[in-house]
Amino acid sequence: GENVEQHPSTLSVQEGDSAVIKCTYSDSASNYFPWYKQELGKRPQLIIDIRSNVGEKKDQRIAVTLNKTAKHFSLHITETQPEDSAVYFCAASINNQGGKLIFGQGTELSVKP
Amino acid sequence: KAGVTQTPRYLIKTRGQQVTLSCSPISGHRSVSWYQQTPGQGLQFLFEYFSETQRNKGNFPGRFSGRQFSNSRSEMNVSTLELGDSALYLCASRLTGTANTEAFFGQGTRLTVV
């Protein structure tokens, strides 16, 4: 069945460094890849997403890249700040399966001042 | 505009009981999906409703069910509760039924089964 693998499960960086989180999906029909940030005790919130017809997307300090051939997509955060500390989830979905999102297991990012 | 609202925020139930959780989507949104979040399993898809019809279902036992009303509000029901059902239950709403649009999550209902 569909599966999304996410690595690493925990990531600790110094403030100002970059952080990279990687995901691999199994179903080649997947065509939408959102990333969610969930702070402790709060709801998941979309930070960036990418569709399968695009290879890269940037939004200020955040970027996502997609390699459809390898079925990989990655989140890149530059100039990390303590407020970036949270759990990040990648997800994948297939357009003809309605609103179903398959999530990775999450990465707990800790940014140390 | 108001976000996705889930009620109640917290619930404590006893094994064997049943529970009903509610989700009010953002006004105008017609798609509501439900997810179970646990430390061990992460976020797992339960089911999705669009225009009062269940369009997709995850790999959960039949004790988990849901419905959607004409105003797009959705409920999920869990019968014969088990200890393993303890989790944060999140719903998410979308404006349309297409998967490649942003899903907005509610704050969740924390269910504890004792």
Tab-separated table of C-alpha atoms in Angstrom:
chain	number	residue	atom	x	y	z
A	1	GLY	CA	0.000	0.000	0.000
A	2	GLU	CA	0.979	3.642	0.012
A	3	ASN	CA	3.777	4.527	2.352
A	4	VAL	CA	5.845	7.604	3.175
A	5	GLU	CA	9.175	7.214	4.937
A	6	GLN	CA	10.658	10.257	6.683
A	7	HIS	CA	14.184	10.789	8.007
A	8	PRO	CA	15.633	11.692	10.380
A	9	SER	CA	13.239	11.217	13.286
A	10	THR	CA	15.099	13.818	15.342
A	11	LEU	CA	17.348	16.656	14.223
A	12	SER	CA	19.266	19.118	16.356
A	13	VAL	CA	20.956	22.148	14.815
A	14	GLN	CA	22.528	25.372	16.002
A	15	GLU	CA	20.692	28.599	15.358
A	16	GLY	CA	21.636	29.909	11.936
A	17	ASP	CA	22.471	26.491	10.500
A	18	SER	CA	20.443	24.761	7.808
A	19	ALA	CA	18.168	21.774	8.377
A	20	VAL	CA	17.181	19.158	5.823
A	21	ILE	CA	14.419	16.579	6.215
A	22	LYS	CA	13.929	13.874	3.612
A	23	CYS	CA	10.922	11.800	2.586
A	24	THR	CA	10.400	8.919	0.209
A	25	TYR	CA	7.014	7.838	-1.122
A	26	SER	CA	6.021	4.508	-2.559
A	27	ASP	CA	3.112	5.234	-4.921
A	28	SER	CA	4.273	6.761	-8.194
A	29	ALA	CA	0.752	8.145	-8.728
A	30	SER	CA	1.281	10.583	-5.835
A	31	ASN	CA	1.100	14.128	-7.127
A	32	TYR	CA	0.820	16.474	-4.145
A	33	PHE	CA	3.359	16.792	-1.338
A	34	PRO	CA	2.630	19.125	1.587
A	35	TRP	CA	4.783	19.773	4.627
A	36	TYR	CA	3.209	20.489	7.997
A	37	LYS	CA	4.710	22.007	11.134
A	38	GLN	CA	3.240	21.031	14.487
A	39	GLU	CA	4.302	22.882	17.597
A	40	LEU	CA	3.782	21.236	20.957
A	41	GLY	CA	0.097	21.075	21.818
A	42	LYS	CA	-0.966	22.796	18.606
A	43	ARG	CA	-2.542	21.807	15.343
A	44	PRO	CA	-0.493	20.880	12.258
A	45	GLN	CA	-0.095	23.865	9.944
A	46	LEU	CA	0.916	23.841	6.310
A	47	ILE	CA	4.262	25.532	5.726
A	48	ILE	CA	4.868	24.695	2.078
A	49	ASP	CA	3.624	22.303	-0.569
A	50	ILE	CA	4.679	21.152	-4.008
A	51	ARG	CA	2.878	19.537	-6.886
A	52	SER	CA	4.311	16.868	-9.139
A	53	ASN	CA	4.711	19.187	-12.129
A	54	VAL	CA	7.235	21.322	-10.208
A	55	GLY	CA	10.756	20.375	-9.124
A	56	GLU	CA	11.410	23.044	-6.517
A	57	LYS	CA	9.531	25.695	-4.584
A	58	LYS	CA	10.807	28.378	-2.207
A	59	ASP	CA	9.177	30.580	0.374
A	60	GLN	CA	11.652	32.817	2.193
A	61	ARG	CA	13.803	30.509	4.370
A	62	ILE	CA	11.932	27.353	3.397
A	63	ALA	CA	12.291	25.318	0.222
A	64	VAL	CA	11.042	21.973	-0.976
A	65	THR	CA	12.528	19.860	-3.733
A	66	LEU	CA	10.920	16.943	-5.538
A	67	ASN	CA	12.586	14.145	-7.496
A	68	LYS	CA	9.782	12.174	-9.136
A	69	THR	CA	12.107	9.590	-10.649
A	70	ALA	CA	13.555	8.670	-7.280
A	71	LYS	CA	10.261	9.329	-5.475
A	72	HIS	CA	12.026	11.625	-3.011
A	73	PHE	CA	11.120	15.036	-1.685
A	74	SER	CA	12.946	17.153	0.854
A	75	LEU	CA	12.380	20.164	3.081
A	76	HIS	CA	15.197	22.659	3.456
A	77	ILE	CA	15.177	25.321	6.168
A	78	THR	CA	17.965	27.893	6.052
A	79	GLU	CA	19.103	30.293	8.788
A	80	THR	CA	17.207	28.319	11.403
A	81	GLN	CA	15.760	30.139	14.405
A	82	PRO	CA	14.627	28.805	17.806
A	83	GLU	CA	11.003	29.311	16.757
A	84	ASP	CA	11.548	26.747	14.001
A	85	SER	CA	11.695	24.095	16.750
A	86	ALA	CA	8.718	21.794	16.191
A	87	VAL	CA	7.738	18.462	14.666
A	88	TYR	CA	7.651	18.497	10.867
A	89	PHE	CA	5.568	16.053	8.853
A	90	CYS	CA	5.785	15.326	5.170
A	91	ALA	CA	2.798	13.868	3.351
A	92	ALA	CA	1.761	12.617	-0.053
A	93	SER	CA	-1.569	12.328	-1.783
A	94	ILE	CA	-3.048	11.127	-5.024
A	95	ASN	CA	-5.521	13.386	-6.769
A	96	ASN	CA	-8.093	10.703	-7.483
A	97	GLN	CA	-8.173	9.603	-3.843
A	98	GLY	CA	-9.874	12.705	-2.560
A	99	GLY	CA	-8.517	14.239	0.607
A	100	LYS	CA	-6.447	11.286	1.810
A	101	LEU	CA	-2.983	12.300	2.989
A	102	ILE	CA	-0.344	9.692	3.811
A	103	PHE	CA	2.015	11.141	6.400
A	104	GLY	CA	5.602	10.397	7.240
A	105	GLN	CA	6.453	9.605	10.851
A	106	GLY	CA	7.595	13.122	11.649
A	107	THR	CA	10.901	14.819	12.444
A	108	GLU	CA	11.420	16.588	15.743
A	109	LEU	CA	13.591	19.598	14.960
A	110	SER	CA	15.389	21.337	17.803
A	111	VAL	CA	17.161	24.627	17.104
A	112	LYS	CA	19.591	25.546	19.855
A	113	PRO	CA	20.297	29.238	20.468
B	1	LYS	CA	-12.860	33.808	9.319
B	2	ALA	CA	-13.184	31.035	11.865
B	3	GLY	CA	-10.898	28.035	11.566
B	4	VAL	CA	-11.710	24.373	11.909
B	5	THR	CA	-13.380	23.714	15.243
B	6	GLN	CA	-13.361	20.392	17.036
B	7	THR	CA	-15.373	19.548	20.109
B	8	PRO	CA	-14.838	18.476	22.745
B	9	ARG	CA	-11.148	19.227	23.240
B	10	TYR	CA	-10.671	16.498	25.845
B	11	LEU	CA	-12.520	13.298	26.643
B	12	ILE	CA	-12.000	10.508	29.135
B	13	LYS	CA	-13.928	7.318	28.481
B	14	THR	CA	-13.972	3.809	29.863
B	15	ARG	CA	-13.194	0.699	27.857
B	16	GLY	CA	-16.278	-0.615	26.115
B	17	GLN	CA	-18.016	2.752	25.906
B	18	GLN	CA	-18.609	4.647	22.715
B	19	VAL	CA	-17.722	8.223	21.839
B	20	THR	CA	-18.747	10.830	19.276
B	21	LEU	CA	-16.428	13.612	18.174
B	22	SER	CA	-17.467	16.655	16.192
B	23	CYS	CA	-15.735	18.751	13.548
B	24	SER	CA	-16.981	22.015	12.077
B	25	PRO	CA	-15.027	22.915	8.941
B	26	ILE	CA	-14.138	26.374	7.734
B	27	SER	CA	-17.194	28.035	6.258
B	28	GLY	CA	-17.592	27.010	2.626
B	29	HIS	CA	-15.332	23.985	2.894
B	30	ARG	CA	-16.996	20.784	1.739
B	31	SER	CA	-14.346	18.158	2.416
B	32	VAL	CA	-13.622	16.867	5.917
B	33	SER	CA	-10.976	14.259	6.687
B	34	TRP	CA	-10.225	12.588	9.999
B	35	TYR	CA	-6.840	11.445	11.315
B	36	GLN	CA	-5.649	9.613	14.397
B	37	GLN	CA	-2.378	10.851	15.879
B	38	THR	CA	-0.393	8.711	18.318
B	39	PRO	CA	3.282	8.869	19.338
B	40	GLY	CA	3.945	5.414	17.924
B	41	GLN	CA	1.987	5.513	14.664
B	42	GLY	CA	2.087	9.181	13.764
B	43	LEU	CA	-0.800	10.624	11.752
B	44	GLN	CA	-3.017	7.965	10.226
B	45	PHE	CA	-5.908	8.593	7.859
B	46	LEU	CA	-9.301	7.419	9.084
B	47	PHE	CA	-11.769	8.597	6.434
B	48	GLU	CA	-12.847	11.508	4.303
B	49	TYR	CA	-16.270	12.966	3.595
B	50	PHE	CA	-17.289	15.203	0.752
B	51	SER	CA	-20.842	16.403	0.187
B	52	GLU	CA	-22.134	13.968	2.816
B	53	THR	CA	-20.506	10.954	1.129
B	54	GLN	CA	-17.594	8.939	2.429
B	55	ARG	CA	-15.047	8.954	-0.390
B	56	ASN	CA	-12.151	7.164	1.172
B	57	LYS	CA	-11.428	5.043	4.213
B	58	GLY	CA	-8.205	4.097	5.968
B	59	ASN	CA	-7.245	0.806	7.544
B	60	PHE	CA	-9.195	1.035	10.754
B	61	PRO	CA	-11.715	-1.468	12.144
B	62	GLY	CA	-15.429	-1.024	11.642
B	63	ARG	CA	-15.723	0.363	15.187
B	64	PHE	CA	-14.633	3.660	13.661
B	65	SER	CA	-17.339	5.353	11.657
B	66	GLY	CA	-18.309	8.810	10.594
B	67	ARG	CA	-20.815	10.949	8.817
B	68	GLN	CA	-21.195	14.379	7.333
B	69	PHE	CA	-24.194	16.632	7.484
B	70	SER	CA	-25.608	18.950	4.838
B	71	ASN	CA	-23.840	21.927	6.458
B	72	SER	CA	-20.514	20.017	6.046
B	73	ARG	CA	-20.099	19.460	9.784
B	74	SER	CA	-18.794	15.978	10.445
B	75	GLU	CA	-18.869	13.547	13.317
B	76	MET	CA	-16.851	10.459	13.969
B	77	ASN	CA	-17.923	7.687	16.272
B	78	VAL	CA	-15.882	5.016	17.952
B	79	SER	CA	-17.777	2.137	19.500
B	80	THR	CA	-16.581	-0.424	22.031
B	81	LEU	CA	-13.577	1.656	22.988
B	82	GLU	CA	-10.238	-0.032	23.572
B	83	LEU	CA	-7.215	1.271	25.480
B	84	GLY	CA	-5.365	1.525	22.169
B	85	ASP	CA	-7.895	4.065	20.896
B	86	SER	CA	-6.354	6.675	23.179
B	87	ALA	CA	-5.054	9.312	20.788
B	88	LEU	CA	-5.404	12.815	19.445
B	89	TYR	CA	-8.115	12.844	16.783
B	90	LEU	CA	-7.670	15.572	14.204
B	91	CYS	CA	-9.994	16.655	11.477
B	92	ALA	CA	-9.015	18.697	8.450
B	93	SER	CA	-11.142	20.622	6.007
B	94	ARG	CA	-10.609	21.537	2.385
B	95	LEU	CA	-12.438	23.971	0.180
B	96	THR	CA	-12.855	21.458	-2.619
B	97	GLY	CA	-12.665	17.726	-2.988
B	98	THR	CA	-9.330	17.694	-4.780
B	99	ALA	CA	-6.368	16.343	-2.878
B	100	ASN	CA	-3.857	18.926	-4.089
B	101	THR	CA	-5.267	21.790	-2.078
B	102	GLU	CA	-4.408	22.872	1.443
B	103	ALA	CA	-5.954	20.923	4.294
B	104	PHE	CA	-6.648	23.039	7.391
B	105	PHE	CA	-6.497	21.154	10.663
B	106	GLY	CA	-8.511	21.617	13.812
B	107	GLN	CA	-6.891	21.586	17.240
B	108	GLY	CA	-7.994	18.022	17.815
B	109	THR	CA	-9.846	16.054	20.439
B	110	ARG	CA	-7.647	14.299	22.976
B	111	LEU	CA	-9.333	10.980	23.804
B	112	THR	CA	-8.150	8.970	26.770
B	113	VAL	CA	-9.563	5.483	27.298
B	114	VAL	CA	-9.152	4.064	30.792
